[in-house]
PDB file of C-alpha atoms and ligand atoms in Angstrom:
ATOM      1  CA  UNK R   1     -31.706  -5.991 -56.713  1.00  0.00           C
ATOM      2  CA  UNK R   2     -30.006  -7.263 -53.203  1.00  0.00           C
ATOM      3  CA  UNK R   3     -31.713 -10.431 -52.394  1.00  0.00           C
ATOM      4  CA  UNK R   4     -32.060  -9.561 -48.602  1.00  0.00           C
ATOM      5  CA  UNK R   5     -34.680  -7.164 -49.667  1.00  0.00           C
ATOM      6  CA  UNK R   6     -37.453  -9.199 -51.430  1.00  0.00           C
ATOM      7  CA  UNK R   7     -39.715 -11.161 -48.729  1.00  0.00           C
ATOM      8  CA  UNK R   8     -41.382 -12.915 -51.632  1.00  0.00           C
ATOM      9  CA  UNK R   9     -39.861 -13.298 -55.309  1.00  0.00           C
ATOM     10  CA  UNK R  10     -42.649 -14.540 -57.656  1.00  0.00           C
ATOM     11  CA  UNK R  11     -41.359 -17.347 -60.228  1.00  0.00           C
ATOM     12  CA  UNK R  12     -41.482 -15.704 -63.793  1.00  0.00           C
ATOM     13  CA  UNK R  13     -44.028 -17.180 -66.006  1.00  0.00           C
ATOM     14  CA  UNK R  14     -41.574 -17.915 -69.009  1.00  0.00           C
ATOM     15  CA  UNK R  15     -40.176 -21.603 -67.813  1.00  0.00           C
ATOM     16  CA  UNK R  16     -40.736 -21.474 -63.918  1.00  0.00           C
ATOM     17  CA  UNK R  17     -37.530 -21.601 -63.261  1.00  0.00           C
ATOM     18  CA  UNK R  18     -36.359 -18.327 -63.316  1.00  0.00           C
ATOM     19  CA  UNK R  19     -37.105 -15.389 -60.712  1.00  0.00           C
ATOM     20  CA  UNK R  20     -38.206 -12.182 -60.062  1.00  0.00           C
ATOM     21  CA  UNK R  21     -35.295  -9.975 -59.259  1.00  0.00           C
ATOM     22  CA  UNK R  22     -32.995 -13.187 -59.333  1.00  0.00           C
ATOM     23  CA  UNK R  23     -29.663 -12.227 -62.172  1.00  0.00           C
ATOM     24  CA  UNK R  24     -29.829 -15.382 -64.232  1.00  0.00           C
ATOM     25  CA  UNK R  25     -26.072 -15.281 -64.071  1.00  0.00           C
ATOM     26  CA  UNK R  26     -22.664 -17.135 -65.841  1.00  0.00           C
ATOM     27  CA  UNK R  27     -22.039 -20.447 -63.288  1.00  0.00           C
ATOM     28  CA  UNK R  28     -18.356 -18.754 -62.756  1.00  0.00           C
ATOM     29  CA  UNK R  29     -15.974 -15.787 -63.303  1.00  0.00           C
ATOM     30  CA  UNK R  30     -13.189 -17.416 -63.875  1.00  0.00           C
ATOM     31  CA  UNK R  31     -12.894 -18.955 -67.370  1.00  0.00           C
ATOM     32  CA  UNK R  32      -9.697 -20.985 -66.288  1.00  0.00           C
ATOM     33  CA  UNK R  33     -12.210 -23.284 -64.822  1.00  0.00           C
ATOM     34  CA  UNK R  34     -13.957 -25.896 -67.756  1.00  0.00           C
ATOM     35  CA  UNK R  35     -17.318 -26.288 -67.970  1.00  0.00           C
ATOM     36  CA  UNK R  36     -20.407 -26.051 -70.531  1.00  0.00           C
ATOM     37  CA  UNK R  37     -23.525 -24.800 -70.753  1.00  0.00           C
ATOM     38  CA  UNK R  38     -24.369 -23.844 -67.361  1.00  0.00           C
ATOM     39  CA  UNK R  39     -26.004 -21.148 -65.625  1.00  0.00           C
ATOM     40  CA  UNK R  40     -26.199 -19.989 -61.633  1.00  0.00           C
ATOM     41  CA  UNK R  41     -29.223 -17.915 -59.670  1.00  0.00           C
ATOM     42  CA  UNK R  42     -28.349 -17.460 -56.352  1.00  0.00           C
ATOM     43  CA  UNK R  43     -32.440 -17.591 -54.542  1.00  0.00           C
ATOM     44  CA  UNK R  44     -31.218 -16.894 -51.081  1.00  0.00           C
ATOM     45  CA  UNK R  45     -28.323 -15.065 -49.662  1.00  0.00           C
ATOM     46  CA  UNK R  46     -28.686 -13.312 -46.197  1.00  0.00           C
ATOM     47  CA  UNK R  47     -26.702 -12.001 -43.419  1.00  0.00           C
ATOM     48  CA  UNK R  48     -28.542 -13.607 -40.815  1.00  0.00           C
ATOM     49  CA  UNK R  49     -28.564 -17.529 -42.722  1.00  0.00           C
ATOM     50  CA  UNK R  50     -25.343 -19.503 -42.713  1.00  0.00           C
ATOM     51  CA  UNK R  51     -26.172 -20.725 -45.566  1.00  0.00           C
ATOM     52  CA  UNK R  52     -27.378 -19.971 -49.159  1.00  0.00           C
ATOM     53  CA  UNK R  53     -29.776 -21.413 -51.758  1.00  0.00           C
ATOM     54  CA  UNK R  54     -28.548 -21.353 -55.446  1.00  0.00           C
ATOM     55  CA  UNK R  55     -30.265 -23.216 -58.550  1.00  0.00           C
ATOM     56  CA  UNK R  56     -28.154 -23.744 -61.027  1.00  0.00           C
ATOM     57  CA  UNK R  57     -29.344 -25.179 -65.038  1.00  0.00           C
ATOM     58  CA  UNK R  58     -27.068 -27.262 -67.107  1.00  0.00           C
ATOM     59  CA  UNK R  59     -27.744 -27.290 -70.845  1.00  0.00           C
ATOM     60  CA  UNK R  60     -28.794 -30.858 -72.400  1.00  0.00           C
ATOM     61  CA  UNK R  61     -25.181 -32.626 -72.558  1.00  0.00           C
ATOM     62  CA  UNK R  62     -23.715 -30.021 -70.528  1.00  0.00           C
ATOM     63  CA  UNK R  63     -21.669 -30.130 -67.366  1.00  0.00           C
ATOM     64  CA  UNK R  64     -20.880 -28.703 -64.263  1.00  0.00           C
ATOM     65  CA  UNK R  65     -16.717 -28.372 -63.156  1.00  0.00           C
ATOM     66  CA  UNK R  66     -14.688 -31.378 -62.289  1.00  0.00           C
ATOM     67  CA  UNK R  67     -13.961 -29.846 -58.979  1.00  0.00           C
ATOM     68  CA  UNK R  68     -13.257 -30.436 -54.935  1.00  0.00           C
ATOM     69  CA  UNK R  69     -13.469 -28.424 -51.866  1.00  0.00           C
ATOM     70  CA  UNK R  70     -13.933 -28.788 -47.790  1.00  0.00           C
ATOM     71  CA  UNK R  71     -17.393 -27.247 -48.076  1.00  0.00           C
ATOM     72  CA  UNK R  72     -20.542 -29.312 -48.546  1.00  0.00           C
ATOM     73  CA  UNK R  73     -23.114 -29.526 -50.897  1.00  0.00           C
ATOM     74  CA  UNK R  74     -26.687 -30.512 -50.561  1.00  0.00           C
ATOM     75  CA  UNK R  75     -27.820 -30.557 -54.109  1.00  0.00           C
ATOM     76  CA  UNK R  76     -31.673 -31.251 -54.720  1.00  0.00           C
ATOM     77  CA  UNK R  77     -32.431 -32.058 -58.353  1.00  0.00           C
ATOM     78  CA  UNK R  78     -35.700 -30.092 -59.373  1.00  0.00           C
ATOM     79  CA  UNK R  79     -36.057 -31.170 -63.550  1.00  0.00           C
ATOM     80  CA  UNK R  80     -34.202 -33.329 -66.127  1.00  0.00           C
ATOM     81  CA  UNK R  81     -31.931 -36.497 -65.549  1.00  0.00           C
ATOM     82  CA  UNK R  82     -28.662 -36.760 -65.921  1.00  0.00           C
ATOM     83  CA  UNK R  83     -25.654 -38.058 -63.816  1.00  0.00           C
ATOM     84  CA  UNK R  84     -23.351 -37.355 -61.041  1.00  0.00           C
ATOM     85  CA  UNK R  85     -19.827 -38.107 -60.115  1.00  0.00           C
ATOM     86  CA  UNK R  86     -19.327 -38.101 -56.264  1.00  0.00           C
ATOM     87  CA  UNK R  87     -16.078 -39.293 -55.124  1.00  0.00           C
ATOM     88  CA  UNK R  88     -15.155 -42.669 -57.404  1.00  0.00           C
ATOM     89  CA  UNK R  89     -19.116 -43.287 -58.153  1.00  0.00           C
ATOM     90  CA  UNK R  90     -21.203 -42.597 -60.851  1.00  0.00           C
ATOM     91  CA  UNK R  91     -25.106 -41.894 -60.160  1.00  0.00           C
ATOM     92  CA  UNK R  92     -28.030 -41.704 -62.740  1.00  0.00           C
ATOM     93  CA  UNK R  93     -30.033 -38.604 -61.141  1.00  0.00           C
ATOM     94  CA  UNK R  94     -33.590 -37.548 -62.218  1.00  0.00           C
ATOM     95  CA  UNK R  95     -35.762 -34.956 -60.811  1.00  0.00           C
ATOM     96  CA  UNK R  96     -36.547 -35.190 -57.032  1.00  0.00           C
ATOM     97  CA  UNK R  97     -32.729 -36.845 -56.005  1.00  0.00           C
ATOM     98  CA  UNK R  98     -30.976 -35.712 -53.053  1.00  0.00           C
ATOM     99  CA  UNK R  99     -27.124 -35.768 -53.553  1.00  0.00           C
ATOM    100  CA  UNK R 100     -24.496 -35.007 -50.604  1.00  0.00           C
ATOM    101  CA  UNK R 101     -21.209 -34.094 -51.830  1.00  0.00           C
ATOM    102  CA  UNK R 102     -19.029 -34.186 -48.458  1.00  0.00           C
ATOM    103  CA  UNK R 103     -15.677 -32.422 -48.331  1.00  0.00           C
ATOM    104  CA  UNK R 104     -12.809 -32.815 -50.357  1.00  0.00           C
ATOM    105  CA  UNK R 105     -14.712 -35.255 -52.758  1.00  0.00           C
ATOM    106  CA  UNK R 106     -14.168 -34.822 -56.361  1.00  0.00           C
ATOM    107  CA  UNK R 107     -17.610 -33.825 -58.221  1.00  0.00           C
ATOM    108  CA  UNK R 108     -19.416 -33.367 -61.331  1.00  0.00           C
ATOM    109  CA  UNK R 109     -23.031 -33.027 -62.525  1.00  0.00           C
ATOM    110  CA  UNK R 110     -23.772 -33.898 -66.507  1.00  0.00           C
ATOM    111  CA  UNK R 111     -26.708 -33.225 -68.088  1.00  0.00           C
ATOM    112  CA  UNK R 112     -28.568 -35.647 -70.633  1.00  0.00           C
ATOM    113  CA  UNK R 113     -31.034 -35.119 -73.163  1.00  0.00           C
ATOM    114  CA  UNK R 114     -32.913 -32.170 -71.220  1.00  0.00           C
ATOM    115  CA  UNK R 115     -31.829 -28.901 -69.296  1.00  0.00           C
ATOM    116  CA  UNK R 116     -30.486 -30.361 -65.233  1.00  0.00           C
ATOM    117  CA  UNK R 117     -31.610 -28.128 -63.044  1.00  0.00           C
ATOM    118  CA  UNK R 118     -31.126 -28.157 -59.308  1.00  0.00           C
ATOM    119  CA  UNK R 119     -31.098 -26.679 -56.029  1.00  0.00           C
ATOM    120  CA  UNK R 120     -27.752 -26.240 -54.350  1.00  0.00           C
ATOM    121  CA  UNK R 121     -27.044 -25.811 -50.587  1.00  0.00           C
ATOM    122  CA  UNK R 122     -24.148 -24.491 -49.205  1.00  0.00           C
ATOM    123  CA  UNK R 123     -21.996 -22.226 -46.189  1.00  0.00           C
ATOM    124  CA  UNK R 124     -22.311 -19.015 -47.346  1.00  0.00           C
ATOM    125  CA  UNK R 125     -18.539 -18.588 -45.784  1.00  0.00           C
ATOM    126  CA  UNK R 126     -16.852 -21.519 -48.094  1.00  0.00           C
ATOM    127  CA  UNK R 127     -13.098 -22.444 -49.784  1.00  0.00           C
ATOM    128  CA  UNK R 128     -12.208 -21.869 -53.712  1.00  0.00           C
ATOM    129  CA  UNK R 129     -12.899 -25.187 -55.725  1.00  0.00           C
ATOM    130  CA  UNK R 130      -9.378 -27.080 -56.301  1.00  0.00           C
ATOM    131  CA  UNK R 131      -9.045 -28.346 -59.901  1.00  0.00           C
ATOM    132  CA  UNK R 132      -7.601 -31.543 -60.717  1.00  0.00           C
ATOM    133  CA  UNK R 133      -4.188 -31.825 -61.401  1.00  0.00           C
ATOM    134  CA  UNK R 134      -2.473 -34.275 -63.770  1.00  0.00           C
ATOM    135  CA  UNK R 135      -1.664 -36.992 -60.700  1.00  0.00           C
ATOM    136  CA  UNK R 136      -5.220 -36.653 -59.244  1.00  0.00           C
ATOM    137  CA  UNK R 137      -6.890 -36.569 -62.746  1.00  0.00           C
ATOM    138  CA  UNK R 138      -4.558 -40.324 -63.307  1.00  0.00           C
ATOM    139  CA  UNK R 139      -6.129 -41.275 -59.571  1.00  0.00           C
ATOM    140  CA  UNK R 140      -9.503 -40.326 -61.313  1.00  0.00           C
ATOM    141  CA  UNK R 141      -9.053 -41.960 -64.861  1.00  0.00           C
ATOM    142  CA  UNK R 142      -7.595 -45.189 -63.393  1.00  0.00           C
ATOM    143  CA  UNK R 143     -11.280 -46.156 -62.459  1.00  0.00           C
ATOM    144  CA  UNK R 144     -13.407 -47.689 -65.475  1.00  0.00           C
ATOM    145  CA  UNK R 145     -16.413 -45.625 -64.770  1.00  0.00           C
ATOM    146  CA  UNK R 146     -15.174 -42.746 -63.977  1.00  0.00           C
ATOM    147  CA  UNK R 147     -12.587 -42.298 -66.633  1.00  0.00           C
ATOM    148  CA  UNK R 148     -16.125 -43.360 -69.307  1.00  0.00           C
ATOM    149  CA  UNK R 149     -17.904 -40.859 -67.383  1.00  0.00           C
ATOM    150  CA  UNK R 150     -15.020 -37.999 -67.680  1.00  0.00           C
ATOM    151  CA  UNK R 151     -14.623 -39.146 -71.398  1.00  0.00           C
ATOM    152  CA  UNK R 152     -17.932 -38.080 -72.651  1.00  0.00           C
ATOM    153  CA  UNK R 153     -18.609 -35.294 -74.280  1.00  0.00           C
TER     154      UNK R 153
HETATM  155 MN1   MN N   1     -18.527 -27.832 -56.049  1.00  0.00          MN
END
């Protein structure tokens, strides 16, 4: 169904956080990029909004791409904990967080015992995600916490 077309999606009974009429999609296409057990709904998408509204659900000790880009994300965290890399700090993140990832600021969301689920902001007009390569992954793993953080699995 073409989300421009629903004025009111009703939340599925099952878990509450699916959708009506919302594909419970694969987080990417392309498998080149790694991540695990993670799933995207895009809630609102419109010609007439700048932006769009996406929840995405990470599995318990799942994660989200290592990634960076010049858009922005506003990510609100609706259930579960886990933790966040945003530029060279780690976060602990439970349900109700607000995280900002600015531009061109490496980024990943983990999961931890239970499914992460959150709310994700962005330009509906955006850049491709750039992947780390070997010199920024050394920038990355040349920081204590981040390289424990990137370590886990
Ligand atoms: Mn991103």
């Amino acid at each position: 169904m073409d989300a421009n077309e629903a004025i009111r999606r009703f939340r599925q009974r099952d878990d509450g956080y699916t959708w009506e009429g919302v594909d419970r999609l694969a987080y990417k296409q392309e498998s080149a990029a790694p991540f695990r057990g993670i799933t995207r709904q895009t809630l609102f998408q419109r010609s007439d909004l700048a932006g769009e509204l996406r929840y995405f659900e990470i599995a318990p000790r799942g994660h989200s791409t290592l990634e960076r880009h010049e858009h922005t994300h506003a990510v609100l965290i609706l259930r579960g904990e886990g933790r966040c890399l945003v530029g060279d700090a780690v976060h602990a993140i439970r349900a109700h967080d607000l995280v900002t990832v600015p531009p061109q600021t490496w980024h990943q969301f983990r999961a931890g015992e239970e499914p992460l689920g959150f709310l994700c902001m962005v330009d509906a007009l955006r850049d491709r995600p750039e992947l780390p390569d070997d010199a920024a992954l050394a920038e990355l793993h040349a920081q204590p916490p981040v390289a424990a953080f990137l370590a886990e699995e």
